[in-house]
Short mmCIF file of C-alpha atoms in Angstrom, two decimals:
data_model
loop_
_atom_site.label_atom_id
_atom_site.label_comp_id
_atom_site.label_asym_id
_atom_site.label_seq_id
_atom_site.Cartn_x
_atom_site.Cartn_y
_atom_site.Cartn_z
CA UNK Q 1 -6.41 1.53 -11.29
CA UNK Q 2 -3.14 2.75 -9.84
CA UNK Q 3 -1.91 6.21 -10.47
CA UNK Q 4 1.65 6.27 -11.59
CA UNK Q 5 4.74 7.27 -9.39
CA UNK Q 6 5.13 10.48 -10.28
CA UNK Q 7 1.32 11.31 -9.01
CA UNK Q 8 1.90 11.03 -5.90
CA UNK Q 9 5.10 13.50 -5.21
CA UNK Q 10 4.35 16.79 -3.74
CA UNK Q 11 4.84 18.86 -6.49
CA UNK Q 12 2.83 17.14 -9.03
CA UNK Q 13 -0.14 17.34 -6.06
CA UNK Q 14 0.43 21.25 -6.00
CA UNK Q 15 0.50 21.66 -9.61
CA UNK Q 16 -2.74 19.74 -9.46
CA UNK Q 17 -4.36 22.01 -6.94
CA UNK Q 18 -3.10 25.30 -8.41
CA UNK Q 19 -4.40 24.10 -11.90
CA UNK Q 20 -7.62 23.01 -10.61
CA UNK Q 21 -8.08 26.23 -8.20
CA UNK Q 22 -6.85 28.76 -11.30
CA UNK Q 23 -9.82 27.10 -13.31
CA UNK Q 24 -12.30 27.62 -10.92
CA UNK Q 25 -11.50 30.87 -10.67
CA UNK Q 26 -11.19 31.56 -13.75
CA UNK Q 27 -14.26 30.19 -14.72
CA UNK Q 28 -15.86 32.43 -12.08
CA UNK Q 29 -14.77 35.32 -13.33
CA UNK Q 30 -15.03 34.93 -16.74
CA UNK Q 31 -18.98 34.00 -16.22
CA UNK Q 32 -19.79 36.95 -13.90
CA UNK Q 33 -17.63 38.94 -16.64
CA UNK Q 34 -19.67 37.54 -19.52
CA UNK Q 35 -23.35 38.07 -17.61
CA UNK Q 36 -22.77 41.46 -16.76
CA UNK Q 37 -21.82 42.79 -20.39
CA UNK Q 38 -24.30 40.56 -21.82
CA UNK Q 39 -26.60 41.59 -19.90
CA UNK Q 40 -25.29 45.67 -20.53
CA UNK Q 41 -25.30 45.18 -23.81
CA UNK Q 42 -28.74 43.43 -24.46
CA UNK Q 43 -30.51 46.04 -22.40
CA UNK Q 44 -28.62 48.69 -24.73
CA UNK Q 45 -30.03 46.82 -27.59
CA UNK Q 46 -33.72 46.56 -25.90
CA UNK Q 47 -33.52 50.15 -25.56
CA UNK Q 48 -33.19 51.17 -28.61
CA UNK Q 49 -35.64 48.92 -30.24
CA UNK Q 50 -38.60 49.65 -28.12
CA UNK Q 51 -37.62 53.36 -28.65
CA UNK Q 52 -37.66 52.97 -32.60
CA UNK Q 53 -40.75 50.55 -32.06
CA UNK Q 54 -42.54 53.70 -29.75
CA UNK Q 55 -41.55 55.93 -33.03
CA UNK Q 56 -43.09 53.41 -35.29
CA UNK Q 57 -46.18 52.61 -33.49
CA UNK Q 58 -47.05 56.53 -33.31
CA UNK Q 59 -46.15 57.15 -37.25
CA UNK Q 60 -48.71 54.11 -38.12
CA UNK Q 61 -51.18 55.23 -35.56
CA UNK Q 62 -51.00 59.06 -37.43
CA UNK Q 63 -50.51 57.02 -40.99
CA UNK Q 64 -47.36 58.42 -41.46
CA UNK Q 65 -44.96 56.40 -43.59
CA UNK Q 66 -42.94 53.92 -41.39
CA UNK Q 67 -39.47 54.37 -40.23
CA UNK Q 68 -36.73 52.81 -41.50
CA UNK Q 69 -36.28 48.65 -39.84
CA UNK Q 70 -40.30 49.25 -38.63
CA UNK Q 71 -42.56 46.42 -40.36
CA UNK Q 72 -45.92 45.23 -40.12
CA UNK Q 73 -46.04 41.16 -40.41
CA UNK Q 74 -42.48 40.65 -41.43
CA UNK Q 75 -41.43 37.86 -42.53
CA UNK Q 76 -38.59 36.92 -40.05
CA UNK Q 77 -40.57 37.87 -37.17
CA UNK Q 78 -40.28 34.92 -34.71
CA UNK Q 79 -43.04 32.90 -33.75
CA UNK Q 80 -43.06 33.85 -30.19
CA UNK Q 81 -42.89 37.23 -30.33
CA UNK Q 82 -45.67 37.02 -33.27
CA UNK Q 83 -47.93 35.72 -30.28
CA UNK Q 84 -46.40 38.39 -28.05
CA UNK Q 85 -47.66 41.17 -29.99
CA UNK Q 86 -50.78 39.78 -31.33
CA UNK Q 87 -51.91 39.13 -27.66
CA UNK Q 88 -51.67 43.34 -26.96
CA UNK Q 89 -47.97 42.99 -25.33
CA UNK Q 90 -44.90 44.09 -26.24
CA UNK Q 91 -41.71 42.32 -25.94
CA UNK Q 92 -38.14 42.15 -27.25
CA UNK Q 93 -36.22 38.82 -28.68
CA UNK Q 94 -32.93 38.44 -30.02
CA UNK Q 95 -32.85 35.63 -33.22
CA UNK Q 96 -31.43 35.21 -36.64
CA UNK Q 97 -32.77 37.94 -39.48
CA UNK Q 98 -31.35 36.47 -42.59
CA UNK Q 99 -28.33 35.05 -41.20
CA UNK Q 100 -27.66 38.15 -39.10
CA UNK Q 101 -27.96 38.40 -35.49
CA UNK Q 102 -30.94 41.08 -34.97
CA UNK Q 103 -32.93 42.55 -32.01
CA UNK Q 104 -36.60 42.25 -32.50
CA UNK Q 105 -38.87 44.79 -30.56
CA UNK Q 106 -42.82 43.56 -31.90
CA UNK Q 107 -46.04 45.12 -30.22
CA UNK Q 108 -49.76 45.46 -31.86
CA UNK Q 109 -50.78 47.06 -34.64
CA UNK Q 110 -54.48 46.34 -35.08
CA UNK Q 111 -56.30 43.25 -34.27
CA UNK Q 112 -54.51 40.44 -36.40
CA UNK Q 113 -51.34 42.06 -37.20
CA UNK Q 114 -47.97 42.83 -35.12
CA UNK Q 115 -45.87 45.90 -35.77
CA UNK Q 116 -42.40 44.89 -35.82
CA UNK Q 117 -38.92 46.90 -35.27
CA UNK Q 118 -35.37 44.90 -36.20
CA UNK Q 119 -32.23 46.24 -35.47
CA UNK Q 120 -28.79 44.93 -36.91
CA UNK Q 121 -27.50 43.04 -33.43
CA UNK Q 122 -24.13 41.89 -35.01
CA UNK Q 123 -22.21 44.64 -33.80
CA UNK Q 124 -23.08 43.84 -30.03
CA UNK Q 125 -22.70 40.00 -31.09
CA UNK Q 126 -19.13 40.29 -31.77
CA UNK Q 127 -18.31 42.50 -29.35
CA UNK Q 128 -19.51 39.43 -26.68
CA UNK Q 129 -17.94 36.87 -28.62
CA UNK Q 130 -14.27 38.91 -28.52
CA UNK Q 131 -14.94 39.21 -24.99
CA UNK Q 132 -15.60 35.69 -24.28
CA UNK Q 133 -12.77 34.41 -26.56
CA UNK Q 134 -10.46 37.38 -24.71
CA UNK Q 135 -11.61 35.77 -21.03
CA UNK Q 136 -10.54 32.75 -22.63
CA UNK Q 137 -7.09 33.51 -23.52
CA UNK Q 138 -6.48 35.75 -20.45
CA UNK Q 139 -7.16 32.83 -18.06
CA UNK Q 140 -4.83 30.43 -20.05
CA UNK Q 141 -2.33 32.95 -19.62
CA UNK Q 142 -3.03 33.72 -16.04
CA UNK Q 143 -3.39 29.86 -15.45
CA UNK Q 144 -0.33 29.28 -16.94
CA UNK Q 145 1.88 31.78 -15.48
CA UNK Q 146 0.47 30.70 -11.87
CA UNK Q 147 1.25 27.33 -12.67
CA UNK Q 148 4.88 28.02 -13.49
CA UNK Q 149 5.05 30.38 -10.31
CA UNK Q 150 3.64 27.81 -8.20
CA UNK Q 151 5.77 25.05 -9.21
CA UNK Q 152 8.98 26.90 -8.92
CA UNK Q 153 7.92 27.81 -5.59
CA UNK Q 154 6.91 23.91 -5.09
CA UNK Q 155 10.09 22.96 -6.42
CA UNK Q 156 12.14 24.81 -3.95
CA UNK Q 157 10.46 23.47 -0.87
CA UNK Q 158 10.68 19.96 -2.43
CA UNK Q 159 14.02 19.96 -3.09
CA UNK Q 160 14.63 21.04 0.83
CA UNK Q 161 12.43 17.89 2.08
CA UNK Q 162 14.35 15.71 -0.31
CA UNK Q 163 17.36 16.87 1.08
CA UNK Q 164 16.28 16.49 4.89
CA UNK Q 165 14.82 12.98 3.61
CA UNK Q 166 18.36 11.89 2.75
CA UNK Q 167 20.36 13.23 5.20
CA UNK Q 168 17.52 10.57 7.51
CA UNK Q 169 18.11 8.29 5.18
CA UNK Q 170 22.01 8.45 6.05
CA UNK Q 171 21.58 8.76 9.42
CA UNK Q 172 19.95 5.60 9.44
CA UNK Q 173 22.34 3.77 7.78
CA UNK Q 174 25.37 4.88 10.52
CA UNK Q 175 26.18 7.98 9.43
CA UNK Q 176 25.96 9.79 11.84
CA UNK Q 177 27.57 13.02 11.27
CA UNK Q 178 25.31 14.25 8.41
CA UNK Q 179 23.41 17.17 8.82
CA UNK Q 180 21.04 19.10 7.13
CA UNK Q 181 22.76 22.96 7.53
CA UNK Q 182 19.77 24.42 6.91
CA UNK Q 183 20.75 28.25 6.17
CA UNK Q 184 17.47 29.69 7.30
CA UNK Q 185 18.07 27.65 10.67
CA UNK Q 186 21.73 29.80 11.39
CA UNK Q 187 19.92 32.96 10.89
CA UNK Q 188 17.36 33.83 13.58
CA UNK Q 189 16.68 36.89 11.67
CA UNK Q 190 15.61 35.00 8.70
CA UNK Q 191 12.14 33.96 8.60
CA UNK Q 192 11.63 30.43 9.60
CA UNK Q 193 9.30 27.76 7.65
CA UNK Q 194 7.94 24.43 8.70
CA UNK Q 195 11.03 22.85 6.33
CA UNK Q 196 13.62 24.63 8.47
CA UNK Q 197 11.71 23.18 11.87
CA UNK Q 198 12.37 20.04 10.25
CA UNK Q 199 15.42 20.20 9.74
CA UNK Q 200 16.57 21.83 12.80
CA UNK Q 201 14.67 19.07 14.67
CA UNK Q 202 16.42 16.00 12.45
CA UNK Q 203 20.17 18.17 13.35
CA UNK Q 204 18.98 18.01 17.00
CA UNK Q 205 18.02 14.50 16.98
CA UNK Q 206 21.30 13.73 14.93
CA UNK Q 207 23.39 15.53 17.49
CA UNK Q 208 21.64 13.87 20.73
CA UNK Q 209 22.14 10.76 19.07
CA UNK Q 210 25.63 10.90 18.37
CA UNK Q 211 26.42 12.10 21.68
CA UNK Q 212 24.80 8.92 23.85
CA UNK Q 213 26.35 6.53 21.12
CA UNK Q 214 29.97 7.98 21.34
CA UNK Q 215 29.11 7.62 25.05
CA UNK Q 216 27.82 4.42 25.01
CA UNK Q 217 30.72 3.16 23.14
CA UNK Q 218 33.47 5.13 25.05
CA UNK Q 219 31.47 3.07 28.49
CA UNK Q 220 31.50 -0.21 26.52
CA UNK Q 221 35.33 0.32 25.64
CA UNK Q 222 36.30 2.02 28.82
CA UNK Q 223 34.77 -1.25 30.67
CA UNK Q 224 36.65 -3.97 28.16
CA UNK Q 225 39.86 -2.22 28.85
CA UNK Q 226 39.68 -1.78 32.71
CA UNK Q 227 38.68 -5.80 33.16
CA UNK Q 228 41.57 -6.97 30.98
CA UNK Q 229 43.97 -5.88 33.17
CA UNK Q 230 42.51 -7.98 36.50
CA UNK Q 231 41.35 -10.65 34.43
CA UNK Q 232 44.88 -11.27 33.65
CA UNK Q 233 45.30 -11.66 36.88
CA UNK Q 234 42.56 -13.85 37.62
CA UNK Q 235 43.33 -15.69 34.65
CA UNK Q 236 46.93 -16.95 35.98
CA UNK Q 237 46.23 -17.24 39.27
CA UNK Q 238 43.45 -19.87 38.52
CA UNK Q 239 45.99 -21.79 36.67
CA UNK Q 240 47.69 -22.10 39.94
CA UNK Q 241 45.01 -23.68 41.78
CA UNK Q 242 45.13 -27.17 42.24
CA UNK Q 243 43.46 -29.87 40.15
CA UNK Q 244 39.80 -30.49 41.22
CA UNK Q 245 36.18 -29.66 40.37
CA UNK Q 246 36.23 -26.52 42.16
CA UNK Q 247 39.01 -25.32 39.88
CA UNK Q 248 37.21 -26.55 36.69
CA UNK Q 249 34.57 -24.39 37.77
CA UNK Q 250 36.56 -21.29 38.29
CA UNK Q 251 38.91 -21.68 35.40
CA UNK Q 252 35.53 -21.96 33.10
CA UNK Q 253 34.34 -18.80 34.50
CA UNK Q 254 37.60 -16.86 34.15
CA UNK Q 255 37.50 -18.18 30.59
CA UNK Q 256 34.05 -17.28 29.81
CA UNK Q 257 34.59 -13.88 31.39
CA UNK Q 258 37.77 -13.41 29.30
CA UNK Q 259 36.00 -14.06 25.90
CA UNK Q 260 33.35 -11.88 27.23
CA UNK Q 261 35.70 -8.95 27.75
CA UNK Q 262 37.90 -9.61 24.16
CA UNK Q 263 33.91 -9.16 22.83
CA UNK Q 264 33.28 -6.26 23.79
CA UNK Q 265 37.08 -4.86 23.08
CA UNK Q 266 36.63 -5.92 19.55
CA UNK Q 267 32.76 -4.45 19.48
CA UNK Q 268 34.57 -1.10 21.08
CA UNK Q 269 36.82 -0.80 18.17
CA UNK Q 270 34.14 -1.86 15.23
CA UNK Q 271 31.76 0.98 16.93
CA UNK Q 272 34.95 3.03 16.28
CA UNK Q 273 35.41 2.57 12.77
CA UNK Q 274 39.01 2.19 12.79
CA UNK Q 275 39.12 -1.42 11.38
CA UNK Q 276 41.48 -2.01 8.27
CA UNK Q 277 41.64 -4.79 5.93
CA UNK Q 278 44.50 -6.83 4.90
CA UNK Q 279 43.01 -8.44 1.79
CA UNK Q 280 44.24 -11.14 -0.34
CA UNK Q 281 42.92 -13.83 -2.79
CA UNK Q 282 41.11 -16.71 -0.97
CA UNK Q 283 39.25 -20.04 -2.14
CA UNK Q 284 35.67 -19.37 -0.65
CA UNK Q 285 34.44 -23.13 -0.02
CA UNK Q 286 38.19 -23.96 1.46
CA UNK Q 287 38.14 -21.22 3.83
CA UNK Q 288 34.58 -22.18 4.71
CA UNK Q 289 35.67 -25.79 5.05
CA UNK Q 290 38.64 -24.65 7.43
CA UNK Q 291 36.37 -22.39 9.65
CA UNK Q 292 34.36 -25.70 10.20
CA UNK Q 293 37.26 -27.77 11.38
CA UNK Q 294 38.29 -25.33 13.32
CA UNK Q 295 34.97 -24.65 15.12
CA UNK Q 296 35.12 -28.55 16.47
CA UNK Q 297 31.88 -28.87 15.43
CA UNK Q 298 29.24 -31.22 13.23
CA UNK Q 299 28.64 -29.07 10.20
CA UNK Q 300 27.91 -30.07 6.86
CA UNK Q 301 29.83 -28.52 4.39
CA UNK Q 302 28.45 -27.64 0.92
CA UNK Q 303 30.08 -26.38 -1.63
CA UNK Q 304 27.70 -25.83 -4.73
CA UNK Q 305 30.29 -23.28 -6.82
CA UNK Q 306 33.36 -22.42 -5.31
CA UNK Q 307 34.76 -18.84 -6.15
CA UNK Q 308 38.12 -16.81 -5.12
CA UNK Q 309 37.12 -13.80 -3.21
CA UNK Q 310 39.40 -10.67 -2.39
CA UNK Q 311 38.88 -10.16 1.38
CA UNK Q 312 40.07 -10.10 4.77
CA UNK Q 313 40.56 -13.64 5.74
CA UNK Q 314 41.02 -13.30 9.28
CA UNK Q 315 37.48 -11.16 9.49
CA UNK Q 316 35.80 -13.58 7.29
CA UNK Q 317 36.47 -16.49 9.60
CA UNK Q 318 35.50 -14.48 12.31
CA UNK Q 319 32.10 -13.75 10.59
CA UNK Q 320 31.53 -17.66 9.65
CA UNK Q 321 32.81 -19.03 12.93
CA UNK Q 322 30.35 -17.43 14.48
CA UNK Q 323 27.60 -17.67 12.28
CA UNK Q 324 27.85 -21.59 13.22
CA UNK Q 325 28.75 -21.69 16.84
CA UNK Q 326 25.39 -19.55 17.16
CA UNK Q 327 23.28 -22.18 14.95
CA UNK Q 328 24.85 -24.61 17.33
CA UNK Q 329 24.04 -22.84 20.50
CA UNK Q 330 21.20 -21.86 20.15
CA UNK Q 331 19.63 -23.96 17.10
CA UNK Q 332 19.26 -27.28 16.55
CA UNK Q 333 21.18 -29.68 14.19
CA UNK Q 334 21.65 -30.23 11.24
CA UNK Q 335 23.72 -27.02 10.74
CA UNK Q 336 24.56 -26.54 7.23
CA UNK Q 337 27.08 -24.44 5.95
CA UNK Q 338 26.45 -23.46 1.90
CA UNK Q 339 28.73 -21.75 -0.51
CA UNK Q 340 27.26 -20.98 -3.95
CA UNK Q 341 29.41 -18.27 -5.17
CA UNK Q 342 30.07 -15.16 -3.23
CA UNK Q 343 27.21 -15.96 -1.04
CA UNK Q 344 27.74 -18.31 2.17
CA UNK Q 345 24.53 -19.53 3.82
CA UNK Q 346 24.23 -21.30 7.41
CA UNK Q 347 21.18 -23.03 8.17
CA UNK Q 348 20.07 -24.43 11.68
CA UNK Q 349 17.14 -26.38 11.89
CA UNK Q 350 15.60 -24.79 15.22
CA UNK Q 351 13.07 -22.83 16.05
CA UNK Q 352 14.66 -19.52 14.14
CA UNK Q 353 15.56 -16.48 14.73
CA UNK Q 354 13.26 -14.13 17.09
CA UNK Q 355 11.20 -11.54 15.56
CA UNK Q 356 13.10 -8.70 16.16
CA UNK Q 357 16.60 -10.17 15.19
CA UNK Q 358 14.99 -10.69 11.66
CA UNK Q 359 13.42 -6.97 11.76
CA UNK Q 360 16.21 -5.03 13.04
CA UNK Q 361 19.01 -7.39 13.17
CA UNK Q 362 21.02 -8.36 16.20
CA UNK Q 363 21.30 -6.58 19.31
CA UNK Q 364 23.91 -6.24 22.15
CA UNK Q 365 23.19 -7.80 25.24
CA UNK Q 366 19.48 -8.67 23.74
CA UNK Q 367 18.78 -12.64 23.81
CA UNK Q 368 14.61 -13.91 24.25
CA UNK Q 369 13.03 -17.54 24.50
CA UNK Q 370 15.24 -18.00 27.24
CA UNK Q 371 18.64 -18.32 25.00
CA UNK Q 372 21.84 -18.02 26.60
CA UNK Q 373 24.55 -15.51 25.35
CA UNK Q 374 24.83 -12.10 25.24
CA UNK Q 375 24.26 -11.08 21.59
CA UNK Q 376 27.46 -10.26 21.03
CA UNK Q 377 28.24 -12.73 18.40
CA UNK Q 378 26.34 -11.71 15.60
CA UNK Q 379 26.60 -8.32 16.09
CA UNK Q 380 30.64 -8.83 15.98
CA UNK Q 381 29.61 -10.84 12.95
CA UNK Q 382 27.36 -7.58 11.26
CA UNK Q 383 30.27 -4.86 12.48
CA UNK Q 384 33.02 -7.26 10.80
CA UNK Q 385 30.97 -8.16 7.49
CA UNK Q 386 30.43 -4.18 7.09
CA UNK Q 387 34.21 -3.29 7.10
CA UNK Q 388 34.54 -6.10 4.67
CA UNK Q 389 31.67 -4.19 2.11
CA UNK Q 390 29.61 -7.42 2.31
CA UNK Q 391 25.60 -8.00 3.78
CA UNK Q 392 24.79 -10.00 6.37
CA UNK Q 393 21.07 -10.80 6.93
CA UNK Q 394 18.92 -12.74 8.91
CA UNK Q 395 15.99 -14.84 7.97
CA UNK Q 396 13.49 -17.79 8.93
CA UNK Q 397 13.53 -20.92 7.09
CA UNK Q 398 9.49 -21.84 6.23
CA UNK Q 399 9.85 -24.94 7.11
CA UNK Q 400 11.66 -24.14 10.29
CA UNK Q 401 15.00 -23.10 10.91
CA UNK Q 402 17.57 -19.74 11.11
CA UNK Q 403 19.07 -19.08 7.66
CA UNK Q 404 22.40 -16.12 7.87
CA UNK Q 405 23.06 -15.59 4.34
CA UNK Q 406 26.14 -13.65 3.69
CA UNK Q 407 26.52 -12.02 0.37
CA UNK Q 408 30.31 -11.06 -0.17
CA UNK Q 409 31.76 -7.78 -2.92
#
């Protein structure tokens, strides 16, 4: 048995708790309440009837007339007390006289009889039952006006953690500029709850976070920039080597150096977020079709339902191109490239992506199993399918395999 949603948030547990606790308490009181004038007025009663059974004993002892209530043998005498008295005791009971509530007081008045005293018991009757129906209506009200001023109170501090939740919640997705602004965290002379810690400590966190990204990124771009310049260089002097192995070698290296560079320039300016589109129309499987031809490699196209798409066509054959030269580097063929609607799918048939690519997506500079490359590929390919609004992710195949789906607006 599951308990529903709702049951499990922290207000409905503190309206719970209050509800339960007001009970208890008011059960409490409302028993030691009910003993204690019960008990009062009972012994009142008891009083009274052994003093008019005292009175009643000495008038039949003299053979004076009875008082008024005082019987010998009556009829509605109970049993108990009959046995009470007959014994040579004398004892008090409270039962039913006719339908009325009555105090009996019953002692002996010869060998085989009991003297008997009843007095009218209604009076004291209701006066218990209005109390006991008054304790109930004061603890409803007590209950419920606890229950409202707890749950207000609840309420507020709830609505506080939902907001620090969501300003996490943001914060993990990128944003990293929201804050909580906790008032009660500005003011020192405020007094300071275990919500405002909270969010002080999430605005700290933010803060220190934001401050070693910007600074990783200003490194990362700061680095890209100061290479180009003597990679130029390096790049046309190498051209003026002369033919050989030895200049293969060194014009490969200048090359892969160069692309390395333009990487992390182009990661640099995604981490920025100052990346505009320049949308138009485009025929999804023929631009996936082009990226393929284009990539030199052996890719099987597929085209299940061709769509037009509004997007960035430059950035979307950035995304695909190297979504497939990263099947083919570091999969295994056949690489298949899907399109079935807005969604593009490129399959590998290798031994899949690592466990914390899938988890957490790609990382910079972050390769395992030996894989060459420095990660920068598909994280280019995540920064430039967010600043076209689509979702990039990263699975396993079951029966073996990497599968990128990308889902475009």
């Amino acid at each position: 048995m599951r308990l529903p949603r709702w049951a499990g948030t922290l207000a409905a547990k503190s309206a719970a708790f209050i509800t339960v606790m007001c009970c208890a308490l008011a059960a409490l009181l409302g028993v030691l309440v009910h003993v204690s004038v019960t008990d009062q007025t009972v012994a009142q009663a008891r009083d009274q009837a052994l003093t008019r059974l005292t009175e009643a004993t000495a008038a039949y002892e003299a053979g004076d007339a009875l008082p008024r209530g005082a019987r010998v043998d009556p009829r509605g005498l109970p049993a108990q007390l009959r046995a009470l008295a007959l014994s040579g005791d004398r004892g008090t009971m409270v039962a039913q006289d006719d339908g009325h509530p009555t105090m009996w007081a019953a002692g002996p008045a010869d060998q085989h009889r009991a003297l008997a005293v009843a007095v009218d018991y209604s009076q004291q009757a209701r006066t218990i039952a209005g109390l006991d129906s008054s304790i109930l209506w004061s603890s409803a009200l007590a209950i419920g006006a606890t229950l409202l001023v707890g749950a207000f109170a609840v309420t507020r501090v709830s609505r506080r953690l939902h907001g620090t939740a969501q300003v996490a919640r943001r914060i993990s997705a990128g944003d990293l500029d929201a804050r909580v602004h906790d008032p009660r965290t500005k003011d020192p002379t405020r007094p300071q709850d275990e919500v405002a810690a909270v969010a002080a400590a999430l605005d700290g966190m933010a803060a220190s976070l934001q401050s070693k990204l910007l600074s990783e990124q200003r490194f990362t771009a700061d680095v890209a920039h100061e290479l180009r310049t003597p990679l130029t260089g390096l790049h046309a002097a190498a051209e003026l080597l002369p033919p050989g192995r030895p200049t293969e070698l060194v014009r490969d290296r200048v090359s892969a150096l160069r692309t390395l560079t333009e990487d992390l320039l182009e990661i640099s300016r995604l981490d920025a977020g100052r990346e505009r589109l320049e949308t138009d129309a485009e025929a999804l499987g023929t631009l996936a079709e082009r990226v393929v031809r284009a990539s030199g490699t052996e890719t099987e196209v597929k085209v299940v339902r061709d769509v037009w798409v509004e997007t960035d066509r430059r950035r979307l054959e950035r995304v695909l191109g190297n979504l497939v030269a990263n099947a083919h580097r570091h999969g295994r063929g056949p690489v298949v490239l899907t399109v079935e609607g807005n969604e593009v799918t490129v399959r590998d048939h290798g031994d899949g992506y690592p466990e914390y690519l899938v988890a957490h997506g790609p990382q910079r500079f972050r390769t395992e199993g030996g894989a060459k490359g420095h990660g920068l590929g598909l994280t280019i390919a995540v920064g430039q399918a967010e600043v076209l609004g689509a979702r990039l992710s990263f699975a396993n195949a079951i029966d073996g395999g990497a599968v990128a789906t990308l889902t475009l607006p």
